[in-house]
mmCIF file of C-alpha atoms and ligand atoms in Angstrom:
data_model
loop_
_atom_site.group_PDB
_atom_site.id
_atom_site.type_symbol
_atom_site.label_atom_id
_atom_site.label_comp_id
_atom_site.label_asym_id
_atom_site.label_seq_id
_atom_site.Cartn_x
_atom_site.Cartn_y
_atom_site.Cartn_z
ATOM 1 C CA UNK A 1 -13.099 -1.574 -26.532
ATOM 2 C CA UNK A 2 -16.424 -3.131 -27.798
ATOM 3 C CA UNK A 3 -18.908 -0.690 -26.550
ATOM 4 C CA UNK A 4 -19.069 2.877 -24.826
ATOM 5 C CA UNK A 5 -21.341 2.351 -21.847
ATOM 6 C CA UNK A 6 -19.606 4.092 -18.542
ATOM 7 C CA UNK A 7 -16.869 6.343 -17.906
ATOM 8 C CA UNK A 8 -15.874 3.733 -15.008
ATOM 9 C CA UNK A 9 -14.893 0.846 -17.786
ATOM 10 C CA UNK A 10 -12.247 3.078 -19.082
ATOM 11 C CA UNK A 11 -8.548 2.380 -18.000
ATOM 12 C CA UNK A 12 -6.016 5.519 -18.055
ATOM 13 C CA UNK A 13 -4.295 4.025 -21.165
ATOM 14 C CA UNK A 14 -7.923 4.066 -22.781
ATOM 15 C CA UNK A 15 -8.719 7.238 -21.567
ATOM 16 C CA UNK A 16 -5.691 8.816 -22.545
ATOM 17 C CA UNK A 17 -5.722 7.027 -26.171
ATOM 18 C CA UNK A 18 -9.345 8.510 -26.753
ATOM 19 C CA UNK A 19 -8.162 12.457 -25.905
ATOM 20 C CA UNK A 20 -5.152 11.755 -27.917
ATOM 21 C CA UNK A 21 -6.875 10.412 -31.071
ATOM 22 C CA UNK A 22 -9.625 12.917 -30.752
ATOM 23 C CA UNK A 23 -6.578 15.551 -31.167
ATOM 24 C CA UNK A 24 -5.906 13.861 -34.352
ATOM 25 C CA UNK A 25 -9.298 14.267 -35.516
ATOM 26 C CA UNK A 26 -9.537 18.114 -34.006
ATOM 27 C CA UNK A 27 -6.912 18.986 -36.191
ATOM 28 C CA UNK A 28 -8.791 17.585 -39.306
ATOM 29 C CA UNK A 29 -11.878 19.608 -38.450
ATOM 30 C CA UNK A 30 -9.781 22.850 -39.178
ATOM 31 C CA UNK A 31 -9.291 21.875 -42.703
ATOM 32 C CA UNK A 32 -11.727 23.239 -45.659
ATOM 33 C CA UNK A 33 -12.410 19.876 -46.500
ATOM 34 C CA UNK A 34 -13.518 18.099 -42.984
ATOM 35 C CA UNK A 35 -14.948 14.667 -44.152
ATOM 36 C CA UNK A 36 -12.633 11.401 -43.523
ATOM 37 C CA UNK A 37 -13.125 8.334 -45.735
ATOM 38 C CA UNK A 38 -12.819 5.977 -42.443
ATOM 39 C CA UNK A 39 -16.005 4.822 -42.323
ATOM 40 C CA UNK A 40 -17.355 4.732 -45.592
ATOM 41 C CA UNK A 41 -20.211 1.893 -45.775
ATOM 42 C CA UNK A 42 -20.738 1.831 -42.113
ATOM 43 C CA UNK A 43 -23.927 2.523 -40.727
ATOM 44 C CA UNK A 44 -24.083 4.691 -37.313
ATOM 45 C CA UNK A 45 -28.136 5.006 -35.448
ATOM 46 C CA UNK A 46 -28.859 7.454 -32.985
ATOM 47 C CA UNK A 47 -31.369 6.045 -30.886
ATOM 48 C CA UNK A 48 -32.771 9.112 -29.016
ATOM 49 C CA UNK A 49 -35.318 8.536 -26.396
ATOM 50 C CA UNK A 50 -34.892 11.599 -24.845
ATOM 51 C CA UNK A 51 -34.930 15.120 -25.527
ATOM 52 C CA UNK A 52 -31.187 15.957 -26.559
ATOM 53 C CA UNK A 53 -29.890 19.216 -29.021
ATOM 54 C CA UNK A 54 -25.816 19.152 -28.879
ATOM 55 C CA UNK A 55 -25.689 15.605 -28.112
ATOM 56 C CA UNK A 56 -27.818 14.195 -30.887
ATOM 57 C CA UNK A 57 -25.872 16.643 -33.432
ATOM 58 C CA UNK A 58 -22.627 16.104 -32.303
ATOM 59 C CA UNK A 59 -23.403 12.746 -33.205
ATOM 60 C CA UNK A 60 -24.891 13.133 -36.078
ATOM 61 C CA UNK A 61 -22.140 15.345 -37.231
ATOM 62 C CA UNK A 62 -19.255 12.918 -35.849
ATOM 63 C CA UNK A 63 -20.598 9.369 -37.993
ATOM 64 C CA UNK A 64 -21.131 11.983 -41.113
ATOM 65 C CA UNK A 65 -17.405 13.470 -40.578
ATOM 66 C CA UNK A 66 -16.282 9.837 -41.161
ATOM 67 C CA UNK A 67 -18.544 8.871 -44.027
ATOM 68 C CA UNK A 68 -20.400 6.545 -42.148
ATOM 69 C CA UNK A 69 -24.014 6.135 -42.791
ATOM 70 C CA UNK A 70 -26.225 8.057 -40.256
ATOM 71 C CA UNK A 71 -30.155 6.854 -39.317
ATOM 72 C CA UNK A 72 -31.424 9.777 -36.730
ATOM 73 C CA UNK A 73 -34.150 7.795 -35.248
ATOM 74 C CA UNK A 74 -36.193 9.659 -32.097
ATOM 75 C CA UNK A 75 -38.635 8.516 -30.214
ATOM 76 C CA UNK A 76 -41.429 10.724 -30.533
ATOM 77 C CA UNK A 77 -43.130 10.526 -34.186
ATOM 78 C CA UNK A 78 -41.400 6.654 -34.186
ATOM 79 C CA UNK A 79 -43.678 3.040 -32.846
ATOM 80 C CA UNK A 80 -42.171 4.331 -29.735
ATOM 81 C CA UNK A 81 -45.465 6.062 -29.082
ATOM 82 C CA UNK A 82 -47.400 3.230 -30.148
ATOM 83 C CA UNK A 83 -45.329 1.529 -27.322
ATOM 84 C CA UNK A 84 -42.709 -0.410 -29.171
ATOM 85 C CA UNK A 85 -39.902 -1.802 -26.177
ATOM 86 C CA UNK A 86 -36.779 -0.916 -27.033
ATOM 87 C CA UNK A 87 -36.220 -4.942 -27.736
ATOM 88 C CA UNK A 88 -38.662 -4.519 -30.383
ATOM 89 C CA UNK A 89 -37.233 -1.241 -31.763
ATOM 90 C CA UNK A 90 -33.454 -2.746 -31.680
ATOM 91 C CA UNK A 91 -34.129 -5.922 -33.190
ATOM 92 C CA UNK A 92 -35.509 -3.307 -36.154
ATOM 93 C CA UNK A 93 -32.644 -1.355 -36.478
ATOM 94 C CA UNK A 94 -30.473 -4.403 -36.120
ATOM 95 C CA UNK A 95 -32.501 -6.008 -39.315
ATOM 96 C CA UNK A 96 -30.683 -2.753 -41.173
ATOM 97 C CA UNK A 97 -27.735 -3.521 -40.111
ATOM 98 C CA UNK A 98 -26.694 -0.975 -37.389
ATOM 99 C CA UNK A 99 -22.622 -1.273 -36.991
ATOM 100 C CA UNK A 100 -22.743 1.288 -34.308
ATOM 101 C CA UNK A 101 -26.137 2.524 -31.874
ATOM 102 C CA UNK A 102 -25.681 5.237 -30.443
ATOM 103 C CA UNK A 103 -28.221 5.303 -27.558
ATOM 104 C CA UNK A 104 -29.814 8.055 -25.013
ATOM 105 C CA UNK A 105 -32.717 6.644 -22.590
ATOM 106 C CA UNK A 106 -34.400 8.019 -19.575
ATOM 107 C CA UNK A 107 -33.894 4.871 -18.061
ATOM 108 C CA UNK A 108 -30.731 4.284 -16.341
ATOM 109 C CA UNK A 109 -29.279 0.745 -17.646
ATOM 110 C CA UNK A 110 -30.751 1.163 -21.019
ATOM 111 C CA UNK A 111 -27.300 1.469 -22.723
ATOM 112 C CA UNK A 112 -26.070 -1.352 -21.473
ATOM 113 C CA UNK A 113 -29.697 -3.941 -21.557
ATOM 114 C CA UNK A 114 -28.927 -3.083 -25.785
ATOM 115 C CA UNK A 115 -25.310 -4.252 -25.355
ATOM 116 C CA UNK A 116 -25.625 -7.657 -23.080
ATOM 117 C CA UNK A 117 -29.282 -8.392 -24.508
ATOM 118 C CA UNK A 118 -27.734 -9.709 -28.029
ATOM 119 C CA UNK A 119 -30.592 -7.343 -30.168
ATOM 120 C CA UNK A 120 -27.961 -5.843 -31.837
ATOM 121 C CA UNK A 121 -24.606 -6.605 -33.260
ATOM 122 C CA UNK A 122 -23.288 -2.864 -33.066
ATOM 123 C CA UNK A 123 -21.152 -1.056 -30.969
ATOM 124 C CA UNK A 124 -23.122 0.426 -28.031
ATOM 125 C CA UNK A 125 -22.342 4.181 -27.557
ATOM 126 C CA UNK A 126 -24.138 4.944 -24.558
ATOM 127 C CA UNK A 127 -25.311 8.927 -24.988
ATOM 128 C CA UNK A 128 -26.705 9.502 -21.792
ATOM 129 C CA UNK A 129 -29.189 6.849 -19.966
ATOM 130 C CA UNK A 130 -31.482 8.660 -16.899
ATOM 131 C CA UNK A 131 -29.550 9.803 -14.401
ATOM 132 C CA UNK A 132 -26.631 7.329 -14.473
ATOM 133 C CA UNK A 133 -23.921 7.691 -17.235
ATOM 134 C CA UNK A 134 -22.750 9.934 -19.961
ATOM 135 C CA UNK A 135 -19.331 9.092 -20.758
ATOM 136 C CA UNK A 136 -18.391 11.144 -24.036
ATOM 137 C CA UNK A 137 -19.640 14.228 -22.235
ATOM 138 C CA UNK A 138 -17.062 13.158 -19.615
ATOM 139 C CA UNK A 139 -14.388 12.802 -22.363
ATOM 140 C CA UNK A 140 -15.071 15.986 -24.128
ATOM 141 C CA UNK A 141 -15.099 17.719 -20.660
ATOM 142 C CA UNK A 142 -11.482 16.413 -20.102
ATOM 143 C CA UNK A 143 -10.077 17.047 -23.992
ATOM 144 C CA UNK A 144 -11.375 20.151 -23.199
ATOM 145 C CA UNK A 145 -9.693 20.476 -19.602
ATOM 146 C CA UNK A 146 -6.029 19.251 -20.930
ATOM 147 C CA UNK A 147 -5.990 21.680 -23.918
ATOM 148 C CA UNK A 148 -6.730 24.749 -21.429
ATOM 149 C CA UNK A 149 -4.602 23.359 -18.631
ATOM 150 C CA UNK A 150 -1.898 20.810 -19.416
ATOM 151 C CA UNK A 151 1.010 21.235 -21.950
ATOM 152 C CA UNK A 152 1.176 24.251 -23.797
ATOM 153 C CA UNK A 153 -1.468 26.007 -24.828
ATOM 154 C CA UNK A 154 -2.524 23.220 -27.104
ATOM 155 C CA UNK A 155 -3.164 19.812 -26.942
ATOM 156 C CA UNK A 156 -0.894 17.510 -24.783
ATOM 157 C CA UNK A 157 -1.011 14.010 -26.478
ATOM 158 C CA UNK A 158 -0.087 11.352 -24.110
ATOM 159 C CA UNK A 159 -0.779 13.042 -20.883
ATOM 160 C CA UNK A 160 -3.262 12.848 -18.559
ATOM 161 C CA UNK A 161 -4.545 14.986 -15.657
ATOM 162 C CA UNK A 162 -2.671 14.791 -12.611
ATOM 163 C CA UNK A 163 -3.118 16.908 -10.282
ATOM 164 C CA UNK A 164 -5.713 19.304 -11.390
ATOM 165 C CA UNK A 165 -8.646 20.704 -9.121
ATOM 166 C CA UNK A 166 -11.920 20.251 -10.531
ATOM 167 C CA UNK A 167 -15.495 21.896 -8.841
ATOM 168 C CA UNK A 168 -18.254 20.406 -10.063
ATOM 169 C CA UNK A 169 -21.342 22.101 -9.105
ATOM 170 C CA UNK A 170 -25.336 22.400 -8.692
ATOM 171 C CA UNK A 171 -27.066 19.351 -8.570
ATOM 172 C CA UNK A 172 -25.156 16.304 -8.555
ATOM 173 C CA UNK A 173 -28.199 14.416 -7.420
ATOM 174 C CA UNK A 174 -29.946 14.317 -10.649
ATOM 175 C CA UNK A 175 -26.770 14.441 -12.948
ATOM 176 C CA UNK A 176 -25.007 11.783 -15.492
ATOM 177 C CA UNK A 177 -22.350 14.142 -16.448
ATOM 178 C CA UNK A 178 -21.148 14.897 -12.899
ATOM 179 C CA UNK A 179 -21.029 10.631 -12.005
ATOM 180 C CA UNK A 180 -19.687 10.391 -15.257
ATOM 181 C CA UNK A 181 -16.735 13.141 -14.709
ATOM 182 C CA UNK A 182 -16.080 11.951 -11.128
ATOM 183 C CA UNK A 183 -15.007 8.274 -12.703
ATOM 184 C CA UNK A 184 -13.537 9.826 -15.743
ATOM 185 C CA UNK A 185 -11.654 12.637 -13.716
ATOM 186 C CA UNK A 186 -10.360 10.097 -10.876
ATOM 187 C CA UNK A 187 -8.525 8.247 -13.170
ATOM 188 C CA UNK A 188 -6.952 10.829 -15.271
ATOM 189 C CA UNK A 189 -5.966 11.576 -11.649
ATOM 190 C CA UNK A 190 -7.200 14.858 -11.255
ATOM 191 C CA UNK A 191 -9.026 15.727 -7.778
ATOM 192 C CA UNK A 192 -12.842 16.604 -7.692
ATOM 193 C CA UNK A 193 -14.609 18.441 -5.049
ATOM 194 C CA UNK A 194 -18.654 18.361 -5.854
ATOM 195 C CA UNK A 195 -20.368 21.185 -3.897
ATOM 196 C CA UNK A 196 -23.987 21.400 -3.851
ATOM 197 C CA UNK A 197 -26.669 21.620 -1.537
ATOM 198 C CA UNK A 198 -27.346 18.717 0.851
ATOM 199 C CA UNK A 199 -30.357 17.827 -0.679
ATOM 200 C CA UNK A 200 -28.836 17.564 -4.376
ATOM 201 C CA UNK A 201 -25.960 15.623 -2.984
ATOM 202 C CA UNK A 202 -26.535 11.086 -3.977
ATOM 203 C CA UNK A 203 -26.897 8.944 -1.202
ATOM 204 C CA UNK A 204 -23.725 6.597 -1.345
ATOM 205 C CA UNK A 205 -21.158 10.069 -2.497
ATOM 206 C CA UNK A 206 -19.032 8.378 0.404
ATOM 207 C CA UNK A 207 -17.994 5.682 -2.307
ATOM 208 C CA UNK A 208 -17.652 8.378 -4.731
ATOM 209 C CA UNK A 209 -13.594 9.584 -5.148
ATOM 210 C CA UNK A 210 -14.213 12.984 -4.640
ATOM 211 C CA UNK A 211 -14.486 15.509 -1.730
ATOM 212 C CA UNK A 212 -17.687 17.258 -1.223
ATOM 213 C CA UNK A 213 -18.725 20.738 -0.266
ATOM 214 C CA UNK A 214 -21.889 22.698 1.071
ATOM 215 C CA UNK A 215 -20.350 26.239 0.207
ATOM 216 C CA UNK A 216 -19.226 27.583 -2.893
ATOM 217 C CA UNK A 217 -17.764 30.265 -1.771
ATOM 218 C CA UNK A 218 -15.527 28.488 1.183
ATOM 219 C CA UNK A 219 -15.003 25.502 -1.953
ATOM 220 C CA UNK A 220 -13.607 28.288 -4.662
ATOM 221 C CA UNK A 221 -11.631 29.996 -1.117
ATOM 222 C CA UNK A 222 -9.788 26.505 0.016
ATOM 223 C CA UNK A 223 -9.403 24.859 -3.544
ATOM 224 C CA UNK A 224 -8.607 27.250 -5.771
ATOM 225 C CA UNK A 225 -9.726 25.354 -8.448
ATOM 226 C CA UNK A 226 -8.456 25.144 -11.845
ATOM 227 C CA UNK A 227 -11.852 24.518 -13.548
ATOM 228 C CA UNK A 228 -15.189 24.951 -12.376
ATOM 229 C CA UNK A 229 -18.101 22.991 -14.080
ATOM 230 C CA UNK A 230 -21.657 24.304 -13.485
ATOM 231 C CA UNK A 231 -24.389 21.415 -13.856
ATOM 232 C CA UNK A 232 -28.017 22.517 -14.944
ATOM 233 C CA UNK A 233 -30.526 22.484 -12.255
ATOM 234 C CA UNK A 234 -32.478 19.336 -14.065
ATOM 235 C CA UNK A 235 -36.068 20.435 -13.004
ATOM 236 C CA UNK A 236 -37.784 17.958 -15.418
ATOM 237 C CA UNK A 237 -36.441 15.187 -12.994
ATOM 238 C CA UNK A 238 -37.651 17.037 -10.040
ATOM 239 C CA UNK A 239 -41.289 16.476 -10.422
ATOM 240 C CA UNK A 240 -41.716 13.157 -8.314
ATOM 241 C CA UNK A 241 -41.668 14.042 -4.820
ATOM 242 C CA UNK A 242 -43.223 17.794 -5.390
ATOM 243 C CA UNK A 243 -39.653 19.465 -5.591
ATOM 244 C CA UNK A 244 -38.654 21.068 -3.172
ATOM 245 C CA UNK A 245 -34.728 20.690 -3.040
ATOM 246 C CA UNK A 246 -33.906 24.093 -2.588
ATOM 247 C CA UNK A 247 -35.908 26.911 -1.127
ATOM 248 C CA UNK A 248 -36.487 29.485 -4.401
ATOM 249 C CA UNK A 249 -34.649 29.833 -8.034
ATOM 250 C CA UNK A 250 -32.965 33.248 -6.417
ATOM 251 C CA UNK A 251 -31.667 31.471 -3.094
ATOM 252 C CA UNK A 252 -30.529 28.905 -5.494
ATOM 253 C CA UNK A 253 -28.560 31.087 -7.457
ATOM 254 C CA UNK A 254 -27.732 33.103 -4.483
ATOM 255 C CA UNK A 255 -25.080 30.289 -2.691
ATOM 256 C CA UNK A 256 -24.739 27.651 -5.691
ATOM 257 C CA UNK A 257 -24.539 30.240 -8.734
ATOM 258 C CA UNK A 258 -21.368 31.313 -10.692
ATOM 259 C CA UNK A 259 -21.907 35.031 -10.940
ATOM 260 C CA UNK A 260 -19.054 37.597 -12.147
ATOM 261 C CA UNK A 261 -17.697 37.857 -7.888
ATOM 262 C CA UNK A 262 -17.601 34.450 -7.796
ATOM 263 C CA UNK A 263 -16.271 34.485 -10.951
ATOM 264 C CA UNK A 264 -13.340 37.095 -9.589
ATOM 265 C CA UNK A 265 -12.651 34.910 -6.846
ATOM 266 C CA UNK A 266 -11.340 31.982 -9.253
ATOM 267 C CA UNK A 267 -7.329 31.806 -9.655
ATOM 268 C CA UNK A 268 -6.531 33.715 -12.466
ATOM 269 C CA UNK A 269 -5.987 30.464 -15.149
ATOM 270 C CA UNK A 270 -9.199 28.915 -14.167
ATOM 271 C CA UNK A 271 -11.853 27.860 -16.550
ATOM 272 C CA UNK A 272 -15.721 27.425 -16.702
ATOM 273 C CA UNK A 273 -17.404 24.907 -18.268
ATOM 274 C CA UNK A 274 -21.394 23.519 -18.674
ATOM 275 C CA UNK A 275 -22.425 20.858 -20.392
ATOM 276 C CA UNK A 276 -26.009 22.791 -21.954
ATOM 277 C CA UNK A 277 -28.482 23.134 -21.988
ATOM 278 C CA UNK A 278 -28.182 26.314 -19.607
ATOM 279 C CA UNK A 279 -30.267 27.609 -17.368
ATOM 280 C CA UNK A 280 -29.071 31.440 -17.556
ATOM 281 C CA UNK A 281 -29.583 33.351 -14.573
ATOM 282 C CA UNK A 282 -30.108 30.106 -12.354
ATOM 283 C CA UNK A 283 -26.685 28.152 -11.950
ATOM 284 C CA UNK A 284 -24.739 30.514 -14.174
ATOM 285 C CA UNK A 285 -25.370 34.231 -15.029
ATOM 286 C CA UNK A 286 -25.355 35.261 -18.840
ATOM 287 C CA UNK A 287 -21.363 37.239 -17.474
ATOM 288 C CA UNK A 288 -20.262 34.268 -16.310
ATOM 289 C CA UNK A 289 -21.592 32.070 -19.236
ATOM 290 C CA UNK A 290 -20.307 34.846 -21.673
ATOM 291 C CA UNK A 291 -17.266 35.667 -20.332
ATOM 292 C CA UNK A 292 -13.526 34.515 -21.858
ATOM 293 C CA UNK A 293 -12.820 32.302 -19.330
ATOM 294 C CA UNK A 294 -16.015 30.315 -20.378
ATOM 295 C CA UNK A 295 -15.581 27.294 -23.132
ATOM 296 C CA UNK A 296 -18.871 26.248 -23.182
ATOM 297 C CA UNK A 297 -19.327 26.634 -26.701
ATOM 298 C CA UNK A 298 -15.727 25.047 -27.101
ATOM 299 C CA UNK A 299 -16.794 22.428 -25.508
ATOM 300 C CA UNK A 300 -19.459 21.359 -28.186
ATOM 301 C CA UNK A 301 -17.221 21.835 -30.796
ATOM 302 C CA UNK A 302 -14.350 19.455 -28.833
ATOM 303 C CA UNK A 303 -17.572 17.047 -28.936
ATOM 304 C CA UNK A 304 -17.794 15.967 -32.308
ATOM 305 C CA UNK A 305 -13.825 15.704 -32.094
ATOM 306 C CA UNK A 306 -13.982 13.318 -29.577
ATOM 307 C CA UNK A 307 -17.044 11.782 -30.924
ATOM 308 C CA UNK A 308 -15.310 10.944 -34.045
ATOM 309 C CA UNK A 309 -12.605 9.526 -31.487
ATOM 310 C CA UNK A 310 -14.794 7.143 -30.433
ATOM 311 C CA UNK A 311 -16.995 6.180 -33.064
ATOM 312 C CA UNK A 312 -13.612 5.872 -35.046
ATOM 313 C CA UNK A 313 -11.949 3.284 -32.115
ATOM 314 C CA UNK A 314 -15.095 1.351 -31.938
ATOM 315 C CA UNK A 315 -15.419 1.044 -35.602
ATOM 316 C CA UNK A 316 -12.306 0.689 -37.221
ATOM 317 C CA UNK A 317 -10.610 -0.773 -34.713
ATOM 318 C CA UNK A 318 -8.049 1.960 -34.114
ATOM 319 C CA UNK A 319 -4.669 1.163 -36.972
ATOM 320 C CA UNK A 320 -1.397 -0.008 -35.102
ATOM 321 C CA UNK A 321 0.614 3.041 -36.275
ATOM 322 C CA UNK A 322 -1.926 4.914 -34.079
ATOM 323 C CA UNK A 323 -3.228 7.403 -36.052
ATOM 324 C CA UNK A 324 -6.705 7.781 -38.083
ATOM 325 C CA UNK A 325 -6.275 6.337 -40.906
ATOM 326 C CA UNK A 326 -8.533 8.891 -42.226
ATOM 327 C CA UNK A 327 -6.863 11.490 -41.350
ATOM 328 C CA UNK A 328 -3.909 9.839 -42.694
ATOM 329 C CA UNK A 329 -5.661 9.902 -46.084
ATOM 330 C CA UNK A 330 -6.627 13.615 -45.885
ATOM 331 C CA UNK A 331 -2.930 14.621 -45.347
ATOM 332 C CA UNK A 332 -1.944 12.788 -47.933
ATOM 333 C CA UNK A 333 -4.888 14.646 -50.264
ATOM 334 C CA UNK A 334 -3.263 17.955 -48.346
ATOM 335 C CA UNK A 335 -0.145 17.603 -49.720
HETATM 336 C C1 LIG B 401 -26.448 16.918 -20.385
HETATM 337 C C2 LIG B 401 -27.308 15.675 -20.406
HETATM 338 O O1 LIG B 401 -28.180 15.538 -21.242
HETATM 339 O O2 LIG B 401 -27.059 14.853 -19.541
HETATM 340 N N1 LIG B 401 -26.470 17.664 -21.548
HETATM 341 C C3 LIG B 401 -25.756 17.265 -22.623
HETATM 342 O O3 LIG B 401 -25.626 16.110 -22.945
HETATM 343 N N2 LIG B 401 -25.150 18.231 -23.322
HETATM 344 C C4 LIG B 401 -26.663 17.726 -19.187
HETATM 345 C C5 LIG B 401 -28.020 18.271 -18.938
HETATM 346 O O4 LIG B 401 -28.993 17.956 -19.607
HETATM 347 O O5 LIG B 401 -28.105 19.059 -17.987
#
């Protein structure tokens, strides 16, 4: 693995090895002393073009977790707003000598125009490009998935997820995570069913493997799923066009939110998950977003994990015996 640019370019095998090393690293992050030697002298940037809070951090906090050297760079208060092109800007930050760039762009295709363009040397972590891709939101989604659902009760190196039934939910149209998760999800082998309303459902979801639904209610009824992942309403990307994809905020929320019912009407094991930011009271209500069955805010924390996962496999190579040799280290400092 060279870059990080779509959930579709992983194989099982490198899907699988990415959960199972981000285990590893999980179980470093309980220790008083978190910070890995791995990538000592490395330099990590995170190229931010757009607005981002967990992702950014989780970032942030992943390269420092390893000792690399982090460069936060965003685009407002940067030459960005003097209209630098992001040719211009990488050919900077490759001039520093950037072993990793972590990059988030409102354009789709950004990600991977910084990997083919040859502006950089690094390792291109794509962190989210317009509406197209966000693959480590993908992976911490499904780290987060097997720990709740496969094995037990903890994490389940070495498997995958066959066989589980994921909802994702809300709108689809507008959404990296949920293309992302579809890819990502398909070839763990679990089964997705997106349900959303018709006008928040892609052109092309045909091609997509997953089943789609107009009803949440009928889709929680028939399914029974064993997760159910809310998307955020993305109303910044709804401008063009005047809006109008669904009637009002409360007929919104009325068929496509999770509310405590709907939240009843789940099989007793099943889990919620969002990727934030939330929009309380629209696709979840603060119950459902609050309530035990929720990880939302596990999920950011199984983000650096799985951050560190990547940055670490990208980096260092990944050592034949298969685990961090960082974490190696630390035990050894444990004991
Ligand atoms: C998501 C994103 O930016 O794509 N958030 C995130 O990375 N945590 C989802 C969203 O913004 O709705």
């Amino acid at each position: 693995m060279r870059h990080l640019l779509s959930a579709a370019d992983l194989s099982l095998d490198e899907a699988v090895r990415i959960l199972d090393t981000a285990g590893q690293m999980a179980q470093t992050q309980s220790r008083e002393i978190k910070k890995l030697p791995t990538l000592r002298g490395r330099t990590v940037v995170n190229l931010f073009f757009e607005d981002s809070t967990r992702t950014r951090i989780s970032f942030e906090t992943a390269a420092k977790r390893l000792s690399a050297d982090v460069i936060n760079f965003s685009a407002k208060g940067s030459s960005v707003s003097k209209g630098e092109s992001l040719k211009d800007t990488a050919l900077t930050l490759q001039a520093m000598g950037a072993d990793a760039v972590v990059i988030r762009h409102q354009a789709s295709g950004a990600p991977h125009r910084l990997a083919t363009s040859g502006w950089t040397d690094g390792a291109v972590v794509n962190a989210g490009d317009g509406t197209h891709q966000h693959p480590t939101q993908a992976l911490l989604d499904a780290f987060t998935l097997r720990r709740h659902l496969v094995g037990e009760g903890a994490d389940a190196p070495g498997r995958a997820l066959e066989g589980l039934r994921v909802a994702i939910v809300g709108d689809v149209l507008h959404s990296r995570v949920a293309r992302s998760n579809v890819q990502l999800l398909h070839t763990l082998g679990a089964q997705v069913t997106l349900v959303a309303p018709p006008t928040l459902v892609p052109v092309g979801v045909e091609a997509w493997p997953a089943r789609v639904s107009y009803h949440l209610d009928e889709a929680i009824a028939d399914d029974k799923p064993d997760a159910v992942m809310m998307l955020r309403v993305q109303r910044e990307r709804m401008s063009s066009g005047g809006g109008g994809f669904f009637p009002s905020p409360l007929e919104y929320s009325r068929a496509y939110g999770l509310d405590a019912r709907r939240l009843a009407a789940l099989p007793e094991h099943a889990i919620v998950l969002h990727p934030g930011p939330m929009n309380r009271g629209l696709e979840i209500t603060a119950d459902a977003a609050d309530s035990p069955r929720a990880v939302i805010v596990e999920q950011v924390a199984n983000g650096v994990a799985v951050r560190m996962a990547v940055l670490y496999l990208l980096l260092a190579g990944g050592s034949a015996a298969g685990a961090p040799a960082g974490a190696r280290t630390e035990t050894k400092v444990d004991q």
